[in-house]
């Protein structure tokens, strides 16, 4: 009997012990989800030479031994979404030489480390949404020059180093929405030569440096989300003018919100200028107006 797939849902499996799933040479994908897994011991997956997809999402994983993913030489996609992971050992994924996609969303991670992976890994998707990451440093994503999609949405990011994305020339989609960004360095997007969509909505941005718009030169760029930021109106107008010239579609509102929601506010002084200044009282008014007009269902 040839077994090519195993799907395991809604069970109670607190620990994946050594050899838990073993000696299935034709197994192509393995799913263990919603099964209350808390611990993954070393070498639970043994002699699975054809395994390309491993989904361990929506469990309660807190602890992963360093050799948990050893010998999965054909694995392409690893999904650890929706667990309770706070910490990962260095080189935890280093044996996954063919890995392309890693899903780490909805965990408790405060950092992302390149040292988790093999130096020559060619990832195309990193999903880190809904974690607790506060900053993106200079070399965080430097090894991942093949990266196509990077999702950092719904974290607590306040700082992004100006060179954080320098090596990501193939990046197509960058999600920075729903964080705590108050400003962006003028050079932060300069290396993104093939970017198609940029998501910066749901932050606390009031000002957009002209150089950022100048550096967004990718011929593929077609969409940018900017809503739910307390933009100065002159800054907002500059973005919209640039978008019109570049034929970039700008998302300025959430569909379920009222047409009366603000998209920008005029400062008390220099209302015709786009300045790197903040008026906290004005920002407070913006969010009061925005939150007071929504029609989204909870």
Coordinates of C-alpha atoms in Angstrom, one line a residue:
X1 CA 0.0 0.0 0.0
X2 CA 1.4 3.4 -1.1
X3 CA 0.6 6.3 1.2
X4 CA 1.1 9.7 -0.4
X5 CA -0.8 11.9 2.1
X6 CA -1.8 12.0 5.7
X7 CA -4.3 14.5 7.1
X8 CA -4.9 14.7 10.9
X9 CA -7.3 17.2 12.3
X10 CA -8.9 17.8 15.7
X11 CA -7.0 15.2 17.6
X12 CA -5.2 15.4 20.9
X13 CA -1.5 14.9 20.3
X14 CA 0.5 16.8 22.9
X15 CA 3.9 15.7 21.8
X16 CA 5.4 14.5 18.5
X17 CA 8.0 12.1 19.7
X18 CA 11.0 10.7 17.8
X19 CA 9.8 8.6 14.9
X20 CA 6.2 9.7 15.2
X21 CA 5.8 9.6 11.4
X22 CA 8.3 7.3 9.8
X23 CA 9.2 5.0 7.0
X24 CA 6.7 6.2 4.4
X25 CA 8.9 6.7 1.3
X26 CA 6.1 7.8 -0.9
X27 CA 4.5 10.4 1.5
X28 CA 4.2 13.7 -0.3
X29 CA 2.4 15.8 2.3
X30 CA 1.6 15.6 5.9
X31 CA -1.0 17.7 7.8
X32 CA -1.4 17.7 11.6
X33 CA -3.6 20.7 12.5
X34 CA -5.9 21.6 15.3
X35 CA -4.5 18.7 17.3
X36 CA -3.2 20.4 20.5
X37 CA 0.5 19.7 19.7
X38 CA 2.7 21.4 22.3
X39 CA 6.1 19.9 21.7
X40 CA 8.1 18.6 18.8
X41 CA 11.0 16.3 19.8
X42 CA 14.0 15.5 17.7
X43 CA 13.6 13.5 14.5
X44 CA 9.8 12.9 14.6
X45 CA 9.8 12.7 10.8
X46 CA 12.1 9.9 9.7
X47 CA 12.6 8.3 6.3
X48 CA 10.1 10.6 4.5
X49 CA 12.3 11.3 1.4
X50 CA 9.4 12.6 -0.8
X51 CA 7.8 14.9 1.7
X52 CA 7.3 18.3 0.1
X53 CA 4.5 19.8 2.3
X54 CA 4.4 19.8 6.1
X55 CA 1.5 21.6 7.8
X56 CA 1.6 21.9 11.6
X57 CA -0.7 24.9 11.9
X58 CA -3.2 25.9 14.6
X59 CA -1.8 23.7 17.4
X60 CA -0.3 24.9 20.6
X61 CA 3.4 24.4 19.8
X62 CA 5.7 26.1 22.3
X63 CA 8.8 23.9 22.1
X64 CA 10.7 22.6 19.0
X65 CA 13.9 20.5 19.4
X66 CA 16.8 21.5 17.3
X67 CA 16.7 18.4 15.1
X68 CA 12.9 18.4 14.7
X69 CA 13.1 18.9 10.9
X70 CA 16.3 16.9 10.1
X71 CA 16.5 14.8 7.0
X72 CA 13.4 16.4 5.3
X73 CA 15.5 17.0 2.2
X74 CA 12.6 17.4 -0.2
X75 CA 10.5 19.7 1.9
X76 CA 9.3 22.8 0.0
X77 CA 6.6 24.3 2.3
X78 CA 6.5 24.4 6.1
X79 CA 3.5 25.8 7.8
X80 CA 3.7 26.6 11.5
X81 CA 0.9 29.2 11.5
X82 CA -1.2 29.7 14.6
X83 CA 0.9 28.3 17.4
X84 CA 2.6 29.7 20.5
X85 CA 6.2 29.8 19.3
X86 CA 8.4 32.4 21.1
X87 CA 11.9 31.1 20.4
X88 CA 13.6 29.1 17.7
X89 CA 17.1 27.6 17.9
X90 CA 19.8 28.7 15.5
X91 CA 19.8 26.5 12.3
X92 CA 16.4 25.0 13.2
X93 CA 15.6 24.9 9.5
X94 CA 19.1 24.6 8.2
X95 CA 18.7 21.0 6.9
X96 CA 15.7 22.1 4.7
X97 CA 17.8 22.8 1.7
X98 CA 14.9 22.9 -0.8
X99 CA 12.6 25.0 1.4
X100 CA 10.7 27.7 -0.6
X101 CA 7.9 28.8 1.7
X102 CA 7.8 29.3 5.5
X103 CA 4.6 30.3 7.3
X104 CA 5.2 31.6 10.9
X105 CA 2.2 33.9 11.2
X106 CA 0.1 34.1 14.4
X107 CA 2.8 33.1 16.8
X108 CA 4.6 34.9 19.7
X109 CA 7.8 35.7 17.9
X110 CA 9.6 39.0 18.8
X111 CA 12.4 38.5 16.2
X112 CA 13.1 36.9 12.9
X113 CA 16.6 35.5 12.4
X114 CA 18.4 34.6 9.2
X115 CA 20.5 32.1 11.2
X116 CA 17.5 29.8 11.5
X117 CA 18.0 28.8 7.8
X118 CA 20.8 27.3 5.6
X119 CA 23.0 30.0 4.1
X120 CA 22.1 29.0 0.6
X121 CA 18.4 28.5 1.0
X122 CA 16.3 30.1 -1.8
X123 CA 13.1 31.1 -0.1
X124 CA 10.4 32.8 -2.1
X125 CA 7.8 33.4 0.7
X126 CA 8.2 34.4 4.3
X127 CA 5.0 35.0 6.3
X128 CA 5.4 36.6 9.7
X129 CA 2.1 38.4 10.2
X130 CA 0.5 38.6 13.7
X131 CA 3.6 38.3 15.8
X132 CA 5.3 40.7 18.2
X133 CA 8.2 42.0 16.1
X134 CA 9.2 45.5 17.0
X135 CA 12.1 46.3 14.6
X136 CA 13.6 45.2 11.4
X137 CA 17.4 45.5 11.4
X138 CA 19.9 45.9 8.7
X139 CA 20.8 42.3 7.8
X140 CA 17.5 40.6 8.8
X141 CA 16.6 39.6 5.2
X142 CA 20.0 40.0 3.5
X143 CA 20.5 36.3 2.7
X144 CA 17.1 35.9 1.0
X145 CA 17.8 37.5 -2.4
X146 CA 15.2 35.2 -4.1
X147 CA 12.4 36.3 -1.9
X148 CA 9.1 37.1 -3.7
X149 CA 6.6 37.7 -0.9
X150 CA 7.3 39.2 2.6
X151 CA 4.5 39.6 5.0
X152 CA 5.3 41.5 8.2
X153 CA 1.7 42.8 8.8
X154 CA 0.0 43.1 12.2
X155 CA 3.2 43.1 14.3
X156 CA 4.4 46.0 16.5
X157 CA 7.1 47.3 14.2
X158 CA 8.2 50.9 15.0
X159 CA 11.6 50.9 13.3
X160 CA 12.9 49.6 9.9
X161 CA 16.6 50.1 9.1
X162 CA 17.2 52.0 5.9
X163 CA 19.0 49.0 4.4
X164 CA 16.7 46.3 5.7
X165 CA 15.4 45.4 2.2
X166 CA 18.5 46.2 0.1
X167 CA 19.1 42.7 -1.1
X168 CA 15.5 41.9 -2.1
X169 CA 15.6 42.8 -5.8
X170 CA 13.1 40.1 -6.6
X171 CA 10.5 41.1 -4.0
X172 CA 7.1 41.4 -5.5
X173 CA 4.8 42.0 -2.4
X174 CA 5.8 43.7 0.8
X175 CA 3.2 43.8 3.7
X176 CA 4.0 46.4 6.4
X177 CA 0.4 47.2 7.2
X178 CA -1.1 47.3 10.7
X179 CA 2.1 48.1 12.6
X180 CA 3.2 51.1 14.6
X181 CA 5.4 52.9 12.1
X182 CA 5.6 56.7 12.7
X183 CA 8.1 57.4 9.9
X184 CA 10.0 55.7 7.1
X185 CA 13.6 56.4 6.2
X186 CA 13.9 58.0 2.8
X187 CA 16.1 55.1 1.5
X188 CA 14.0 52.3 2.9
X189 CA 12.6 51.0 -0.4
X190 CA 15.5 51.9 -2.7
X191 CA 16.5 48.4 -3.4
X192 CA 13.1 47.0 -4.4
X193 CA 13.5 47.0 -8.1
X194 CA 10.6 44.6 -8.9
X195 CA 8.0 45.5 -6.3
X196 CA 4.4 45.1 -7.5
X197 CA 2.4 45.8 -4.3
X198 CA 3.2 47.7 -1.1
X199 CA 1.1 47.7 2.0
X200 CA 1.7 50.5 4.5
X201 CA -1.9 51.1 5.7
X202 CA -2.9 51.0 9.4
X203 CA 0.2 52.6 10.8
X204 CA 0.8 56.1 12.2
X205 CA 2.3 57.8 9.2
X206 CA 1.8 61.5 8.6
X207 CA 4.6 62.2 6.2
X208 CA 6.1 60.6 3.1
X209 CA 9.6 61.7 2.0
X210 CA 9.7 62.6 -1.7
X211 CA 12.7 60.2 -2.1
X212 CA 10.6 57.2 -1.2
X213 CA 8.3 57.9 -4.1
X214 CA 11.3 58.6 -6.4
X215 CA 12.8 55.2 -5.4
X216 CA 9.7 53.3 -6.1
X217 CA 10.7 52.8 -9.7
X218 CA 9.6 49.2 -10.3
X219 CA 7.8 48.9 -13.7
X220 CA 5.7 46.2 -12.0
X221 CA 4.3 48.5 -9.3
X222 CA 0.5 48.6 -9.5
X223 CA -0.9 48.9 -6.0
X224 CA -0.2 50.6 -2.7
X225 CA -2.4 50.7 0.4
X226 CA -2.1 53.8 2.5
X227 CA -5.4 54.1 4.4
X228 CA -5.8 54.4 8.2
X229 CA -2.8 56.7 8.5
X230 CA -3.2 60.3 9.8
X231 CA -1.5 61.9 6.7
X232 CA -1.0 65.6 6.4
X233 CA -3.2 66.5 3.5
X234 CA -0.3 68.0 1.4
X235 CA 1.6 64.7 1.8
X236 CA -1.4 62.7 0.9
X237 CA -2.0 64.9 -2.2
X238 CA 1.6 64.3 -3.3
X239 CA 1.2 60.6 -3.0
X240 CA -2.0 60.7 -5.1
X241 CA -0.4 62.9 -7.7
X242 CA 2.6 60.5 -8.0
X243 CA 0.3 57.5 -8.2
X244 CA -1.7 59.2 -11.0
X245 CA 1.5 59.8 -12.9
X246 CA 2.7 56.2 -12.4
X247 CA -0.7 54.6 -12.8
X248 CA -0.5 53.0 -9.4
X249 CA -3.8 52.1 -7.8
X250 CA -3.9 53.5 -4.3
X251 CA -6.2 52.0 -1.7
X252 CA -7.3 54.9 0.5
X253 CA -10.1 53.3 2.5
X254 CA -11.3 50.0 3.9
X255 CA -14.4 48.8 2.0
X256 CA -16.5 48.3 5.2
X257 CA -15.9 51.9 6.4
X258 CA -18.1 54.9 5.8
X259 CA -17.5 57.3 2.9
X260 CA -17.2 60.0 5.5
X261 CA -14.0 58.7 7.0
X262 CA -11.0 61.1 6.8
X263 CA -8.1 60.3 4.5
X264 CA -5.9 63.2 5.7
X265 CA -5.9 66.3 8.0
X266 CA -4.7 69.8 7.5
X267 CA -2.1 70.9 10.2
X268 CA -2.7 74.1 12.1
X269 CA 0.2 75.7 10.3
X270 CA 1.9 75.3 6.9
X271 CA -1.1 73.5 5.6
X272 CA 0.2 73.7 2.0
X273 CA 3.5 72.0 3.0
X274 CA 4.4 68.3 3.5
X275 CA 6.7 68.5 6.5
X276 CA 8.3 65.9 8.8
X277 CA 6.4 67.2 11.9
X278 CA 3.7 65.8 14.0
X279 CA 0.7 67.2 15.8
X280 CA -0.4 64.6 18.3
X281 CA -3.7 66.3 19.0
X282 CA -4.5 66.3 15.3
X283 CA -3.6 62.6 15.0
X284 CA -6.0 61.9 17.9
X285 CA -8.8 63.7 16.1
X286 CA -8.1 61.7 13.0
X287 CA -8.5 58.3 14.8
X288 CA -11.6 59.5 16.6
X289 CA -13.2 60.4 13.3
X290 CA -12.1 57.3 11.7
X291 CA -13.2 54.9 14.4
X292 CA -16.5 56.8 14.8
X293 CA -17.6 56.2 11.2
X294 CA -16.8 52.5 10.6
X295 CA -19.5 50.0 9.7
X296 CA -17.3 46.9 9.9
X297 CA -18.8 43.9 11.7
X298 CA -16.9 42.4 14.6

